[in-house]
mmCIF file of C-alpha atoms in Angstrom:
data_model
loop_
_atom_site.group_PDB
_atom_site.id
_atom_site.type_symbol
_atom_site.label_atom_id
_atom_site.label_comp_id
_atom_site.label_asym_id
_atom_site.label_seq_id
_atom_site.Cartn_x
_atom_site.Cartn_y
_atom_site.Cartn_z
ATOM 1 C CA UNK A 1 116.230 142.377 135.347
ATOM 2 C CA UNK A 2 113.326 143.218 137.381
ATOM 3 C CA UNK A 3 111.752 146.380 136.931
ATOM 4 C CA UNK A 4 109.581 147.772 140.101
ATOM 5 C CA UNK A 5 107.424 150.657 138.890
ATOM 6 C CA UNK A 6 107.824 154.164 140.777
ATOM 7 C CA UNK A 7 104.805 156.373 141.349
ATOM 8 C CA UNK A 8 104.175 157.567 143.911
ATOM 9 C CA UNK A 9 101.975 155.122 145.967
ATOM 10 C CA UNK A 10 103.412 153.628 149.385
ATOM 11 C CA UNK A 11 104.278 150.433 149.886
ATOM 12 C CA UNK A 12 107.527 149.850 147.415
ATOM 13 C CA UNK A 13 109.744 149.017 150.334
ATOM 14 C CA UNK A 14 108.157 146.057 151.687
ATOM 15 C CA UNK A 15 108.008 144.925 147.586
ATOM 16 C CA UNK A 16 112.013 145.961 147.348
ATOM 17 C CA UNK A 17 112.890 143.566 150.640
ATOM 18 C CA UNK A 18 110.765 140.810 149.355
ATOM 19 C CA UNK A 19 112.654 140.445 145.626
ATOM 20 C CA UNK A 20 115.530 141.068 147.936
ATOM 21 C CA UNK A 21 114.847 137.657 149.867
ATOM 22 C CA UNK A 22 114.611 136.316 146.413
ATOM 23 C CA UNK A 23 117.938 137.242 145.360
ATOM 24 C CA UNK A 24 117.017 138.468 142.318
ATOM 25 C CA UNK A 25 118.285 142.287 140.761
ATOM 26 C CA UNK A 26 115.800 144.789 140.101
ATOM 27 C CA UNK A 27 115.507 148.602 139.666
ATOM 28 C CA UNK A 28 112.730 151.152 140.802
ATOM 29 C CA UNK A 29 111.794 152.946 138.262
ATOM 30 C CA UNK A 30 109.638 155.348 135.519
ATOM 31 C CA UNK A 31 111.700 155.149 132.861
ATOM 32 C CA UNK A 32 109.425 154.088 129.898
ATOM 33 C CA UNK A 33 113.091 152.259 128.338
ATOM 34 C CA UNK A 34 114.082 150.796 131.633
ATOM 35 C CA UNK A 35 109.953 149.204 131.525
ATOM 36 C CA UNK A 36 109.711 148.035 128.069
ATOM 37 C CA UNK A 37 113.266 146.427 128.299
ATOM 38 C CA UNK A 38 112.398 144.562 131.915
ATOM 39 C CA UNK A 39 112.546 140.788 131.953
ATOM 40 C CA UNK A 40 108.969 141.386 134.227
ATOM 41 C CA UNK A 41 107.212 144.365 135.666
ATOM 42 C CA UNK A 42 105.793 145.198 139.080
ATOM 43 C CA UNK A 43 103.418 147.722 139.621
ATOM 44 C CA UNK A 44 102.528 147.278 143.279
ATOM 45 C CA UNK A 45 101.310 149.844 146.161
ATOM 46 C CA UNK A 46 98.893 151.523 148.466
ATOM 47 C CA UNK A 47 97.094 154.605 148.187
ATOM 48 C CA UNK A 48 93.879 156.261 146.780
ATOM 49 C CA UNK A 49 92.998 155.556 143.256
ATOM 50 C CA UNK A 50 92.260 158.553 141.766
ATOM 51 C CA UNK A 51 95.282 160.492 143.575
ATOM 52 C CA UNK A 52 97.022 157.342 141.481
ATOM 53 C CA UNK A 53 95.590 158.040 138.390
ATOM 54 C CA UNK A 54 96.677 161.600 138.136
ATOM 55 C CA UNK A 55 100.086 161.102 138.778
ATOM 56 C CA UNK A 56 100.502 158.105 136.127
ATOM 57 C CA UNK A 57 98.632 160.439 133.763
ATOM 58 C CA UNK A 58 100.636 163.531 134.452
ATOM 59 C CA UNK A 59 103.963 161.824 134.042
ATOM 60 C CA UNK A 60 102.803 159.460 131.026
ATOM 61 C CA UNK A 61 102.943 156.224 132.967
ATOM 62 C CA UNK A 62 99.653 155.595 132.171
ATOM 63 C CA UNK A 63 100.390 154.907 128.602
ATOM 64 C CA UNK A 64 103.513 153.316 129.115
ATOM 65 C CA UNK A 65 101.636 150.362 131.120
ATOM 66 C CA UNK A 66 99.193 149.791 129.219
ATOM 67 C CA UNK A 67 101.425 148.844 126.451
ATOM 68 C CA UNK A 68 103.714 147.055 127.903
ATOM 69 C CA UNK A 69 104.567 143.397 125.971
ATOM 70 C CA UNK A 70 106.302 142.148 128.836
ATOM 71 C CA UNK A 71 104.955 140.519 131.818
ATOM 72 C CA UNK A 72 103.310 142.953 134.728
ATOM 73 C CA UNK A 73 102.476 141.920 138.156
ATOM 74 C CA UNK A 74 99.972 144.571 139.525
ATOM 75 C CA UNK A 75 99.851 144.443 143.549
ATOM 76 C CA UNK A 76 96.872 145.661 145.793
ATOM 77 C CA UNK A 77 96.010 149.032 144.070
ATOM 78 C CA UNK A 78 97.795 148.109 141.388
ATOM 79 C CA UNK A 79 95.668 145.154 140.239
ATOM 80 C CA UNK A 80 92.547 148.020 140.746
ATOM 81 C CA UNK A 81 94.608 150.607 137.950
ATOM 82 C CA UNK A 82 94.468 147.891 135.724
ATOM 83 C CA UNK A 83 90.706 147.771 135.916
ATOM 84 C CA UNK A 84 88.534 150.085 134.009
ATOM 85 C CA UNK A 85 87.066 152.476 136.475
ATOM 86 C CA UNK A 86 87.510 152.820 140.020
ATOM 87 C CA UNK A 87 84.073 154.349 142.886
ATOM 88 C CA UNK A 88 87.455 155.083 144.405
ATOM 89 C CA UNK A 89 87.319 159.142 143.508
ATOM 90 C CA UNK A 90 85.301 157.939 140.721
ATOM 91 C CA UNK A 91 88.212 157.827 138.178
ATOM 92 C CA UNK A 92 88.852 155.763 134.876
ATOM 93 C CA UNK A 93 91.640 153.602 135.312
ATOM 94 C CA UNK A 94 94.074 151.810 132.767
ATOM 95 C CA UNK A 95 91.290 149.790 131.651
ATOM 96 C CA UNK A 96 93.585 146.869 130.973
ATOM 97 C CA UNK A 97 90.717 144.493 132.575
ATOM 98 C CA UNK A 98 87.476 145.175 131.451
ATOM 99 C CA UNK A 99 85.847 145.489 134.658
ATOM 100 C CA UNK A 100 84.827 148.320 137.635
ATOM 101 C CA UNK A 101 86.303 147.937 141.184
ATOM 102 C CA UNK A 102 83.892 148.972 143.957
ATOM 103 C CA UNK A 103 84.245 149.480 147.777
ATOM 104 C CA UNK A 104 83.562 146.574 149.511
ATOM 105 C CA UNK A 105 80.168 146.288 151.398
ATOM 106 C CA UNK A 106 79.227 144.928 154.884
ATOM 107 C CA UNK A 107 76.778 142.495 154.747
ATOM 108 C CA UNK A 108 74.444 140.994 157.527
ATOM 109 C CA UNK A 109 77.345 139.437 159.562
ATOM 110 C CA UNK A 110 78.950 142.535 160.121
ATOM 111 C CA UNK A 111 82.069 142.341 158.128
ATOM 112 C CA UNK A 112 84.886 144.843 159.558
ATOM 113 C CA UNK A 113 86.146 147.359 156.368
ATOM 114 C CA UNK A 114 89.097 147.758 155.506
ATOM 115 C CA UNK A 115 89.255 143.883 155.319
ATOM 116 C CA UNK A 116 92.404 143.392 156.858
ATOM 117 C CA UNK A 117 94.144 140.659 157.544
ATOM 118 C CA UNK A 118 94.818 136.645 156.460
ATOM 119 C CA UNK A 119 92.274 135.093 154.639
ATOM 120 C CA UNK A 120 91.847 132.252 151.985
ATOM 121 C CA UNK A 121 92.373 132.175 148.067
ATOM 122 C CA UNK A 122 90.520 129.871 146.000
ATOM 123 C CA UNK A 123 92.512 129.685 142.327
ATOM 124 C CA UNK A 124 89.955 129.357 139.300
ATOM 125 C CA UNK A 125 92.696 129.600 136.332
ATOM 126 C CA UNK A 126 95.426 127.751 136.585
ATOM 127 C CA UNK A 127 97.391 129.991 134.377
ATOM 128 C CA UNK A 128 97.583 133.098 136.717
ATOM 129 C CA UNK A 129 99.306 134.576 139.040
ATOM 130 C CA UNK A 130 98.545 132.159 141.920
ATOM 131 C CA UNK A 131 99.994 128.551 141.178
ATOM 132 C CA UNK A 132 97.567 125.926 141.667
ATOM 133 C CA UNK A 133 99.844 124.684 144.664
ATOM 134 C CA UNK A 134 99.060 127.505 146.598
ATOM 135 C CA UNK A 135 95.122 127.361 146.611
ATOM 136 C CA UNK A 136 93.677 127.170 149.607
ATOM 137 C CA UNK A 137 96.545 129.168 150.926
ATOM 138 C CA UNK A 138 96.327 132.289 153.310
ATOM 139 C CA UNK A 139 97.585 135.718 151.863
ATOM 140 C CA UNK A 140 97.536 139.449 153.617
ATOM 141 C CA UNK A 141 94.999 141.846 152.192
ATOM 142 C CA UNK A 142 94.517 145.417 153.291
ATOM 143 C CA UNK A 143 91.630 147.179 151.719
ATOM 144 C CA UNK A 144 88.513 148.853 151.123
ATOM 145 C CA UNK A 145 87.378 148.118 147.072
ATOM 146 C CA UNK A 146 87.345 144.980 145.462
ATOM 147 C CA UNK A 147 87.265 143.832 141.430
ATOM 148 C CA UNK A 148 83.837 141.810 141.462
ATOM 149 C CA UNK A 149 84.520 138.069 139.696
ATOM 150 C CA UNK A 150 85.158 138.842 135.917
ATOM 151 C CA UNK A 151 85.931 136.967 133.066
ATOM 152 C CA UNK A 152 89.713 137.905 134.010
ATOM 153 C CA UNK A 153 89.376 136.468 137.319
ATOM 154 C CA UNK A 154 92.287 133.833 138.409
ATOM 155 C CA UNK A 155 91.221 133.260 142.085
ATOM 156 C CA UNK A 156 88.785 134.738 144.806
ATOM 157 C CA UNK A 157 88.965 135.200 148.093
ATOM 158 C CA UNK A 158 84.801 135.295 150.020
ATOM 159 C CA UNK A 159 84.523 138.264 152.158
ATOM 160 C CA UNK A 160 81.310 140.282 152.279
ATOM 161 C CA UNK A 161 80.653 138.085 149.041
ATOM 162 C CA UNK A 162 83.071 136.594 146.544
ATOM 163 C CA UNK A 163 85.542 139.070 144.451
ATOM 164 C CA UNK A 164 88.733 138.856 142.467
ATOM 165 C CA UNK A 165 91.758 137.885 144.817
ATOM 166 C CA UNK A 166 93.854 137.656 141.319
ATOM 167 C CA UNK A 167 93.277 138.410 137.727
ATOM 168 C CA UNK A 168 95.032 137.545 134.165
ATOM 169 C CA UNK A 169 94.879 139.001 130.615
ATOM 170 C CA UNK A 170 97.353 138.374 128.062
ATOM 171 C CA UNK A 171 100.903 139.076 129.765
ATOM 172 C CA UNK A 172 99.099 141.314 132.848
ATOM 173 C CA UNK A 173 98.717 139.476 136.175
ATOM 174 C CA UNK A 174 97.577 141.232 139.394
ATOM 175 C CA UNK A 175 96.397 140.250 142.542
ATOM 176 C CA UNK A 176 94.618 141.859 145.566
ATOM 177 C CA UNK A 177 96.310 140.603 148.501
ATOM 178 C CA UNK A 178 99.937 141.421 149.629
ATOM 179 C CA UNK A 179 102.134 138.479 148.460
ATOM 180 C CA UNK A 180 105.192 140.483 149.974
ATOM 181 C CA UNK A 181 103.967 140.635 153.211
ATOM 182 C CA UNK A 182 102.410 136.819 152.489
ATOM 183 C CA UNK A 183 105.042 134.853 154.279
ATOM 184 C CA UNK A 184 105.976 131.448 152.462
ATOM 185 C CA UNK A 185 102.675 131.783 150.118
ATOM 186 C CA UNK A 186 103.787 134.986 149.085
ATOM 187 C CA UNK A 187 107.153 134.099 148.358
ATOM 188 C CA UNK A 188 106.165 131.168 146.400
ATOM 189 C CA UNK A 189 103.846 133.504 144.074
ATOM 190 C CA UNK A 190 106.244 136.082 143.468
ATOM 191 C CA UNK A 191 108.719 132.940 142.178
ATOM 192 C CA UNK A 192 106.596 131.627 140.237
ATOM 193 C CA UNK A 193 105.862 135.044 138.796
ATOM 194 C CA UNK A 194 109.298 135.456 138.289
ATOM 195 C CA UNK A 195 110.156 132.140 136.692
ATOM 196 C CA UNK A 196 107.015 132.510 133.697
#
């Protein structure tokens, strides 16, 4: 049984029609039980950090996550709670990576922000989230703050500089880009997510 964490960010319904496509059962949910007893965990959406942060603190998510045993695939703003802080309201996060997300600058070439759109993944650790099959691939990323490359960092994607398009600790994956609204990539991912 999948479990797809609820609260309170947007987003969950393109997540629910992907696993959907997949064929596989799952349940949205905060029930701390209904978590820790998952086969895996998702913990994706959209939304403002710090407006995230207060409602998995007020409602005791925010423990419940960060000891979860199980595996947990954070999506978008959900890979950036499972950093350490956030310049996103300038709010402590999970802290289950050891490292800060920032907003994502222009450089000289002008880069639009939000970066929105396709772009490329490069995977530097085989054993995350993104299968080595699918480097080079093109994924859907909408977004203003990045994870800068860490020692957690599974694959990167270059835009205004090179960042964290997925990260891995222990039995917590997460990755930047959308892999429900990824097309055939994105499918592939979440498989292989679901089949560790």
């Amino acid at each position: 049984m999948i479990a797809v964490v609820r609260y309170n960010a947007g987003n969950v319904f393109s997540v629910e029609c992907a696993l959907n496509r997949l064929g596989v059962e799952f349940v949205l949910t905060a029930d701390e039980k209904t978590l820790r007893s998952a086969d895996k965990v998702i913990f994706p959406g959209v939304g403002e950090a710090a407006a995230a942060m207060h409602h998995l603190r007020s409602t005791g998510l925010d423990r419940v996550l960060c000891n979860l045993t199980n595996p947990v695939l954070g999506i978008c703003i959900g890979q950036q709670l499972m950093c350490r802080h956030s310049e996103e309201g300038d709010v402590d996060c999970l802290g289950i990576f050891d490292a800060d997300v920032r907003r994502l600058v222009s450089t000289e070439h002008n880069f639009k922000i939000p970066h929105t759109g396709w772009d490329t993944v490069t995977v530097t650790a085989p054993d995350g989230p993104v299968p080595e099959m699918l480097d080079g691939q093109y994924f859907y990323y909408v977004h203003s703050y990045v994870v800068p490359v860490n020692p957690d960092t599974a694959a990167i994607t270059d835009y205004c500089g090179p960042w964290s398009a997925a990260m891995h600790r222990d039995n917590f994956y997460a990755v930047q880009f959308h892999p429900e609204k990824s097309g055939a990539a994105g499918t592939c991912l979440l498989s292989h997510f679901l089949n560790l």
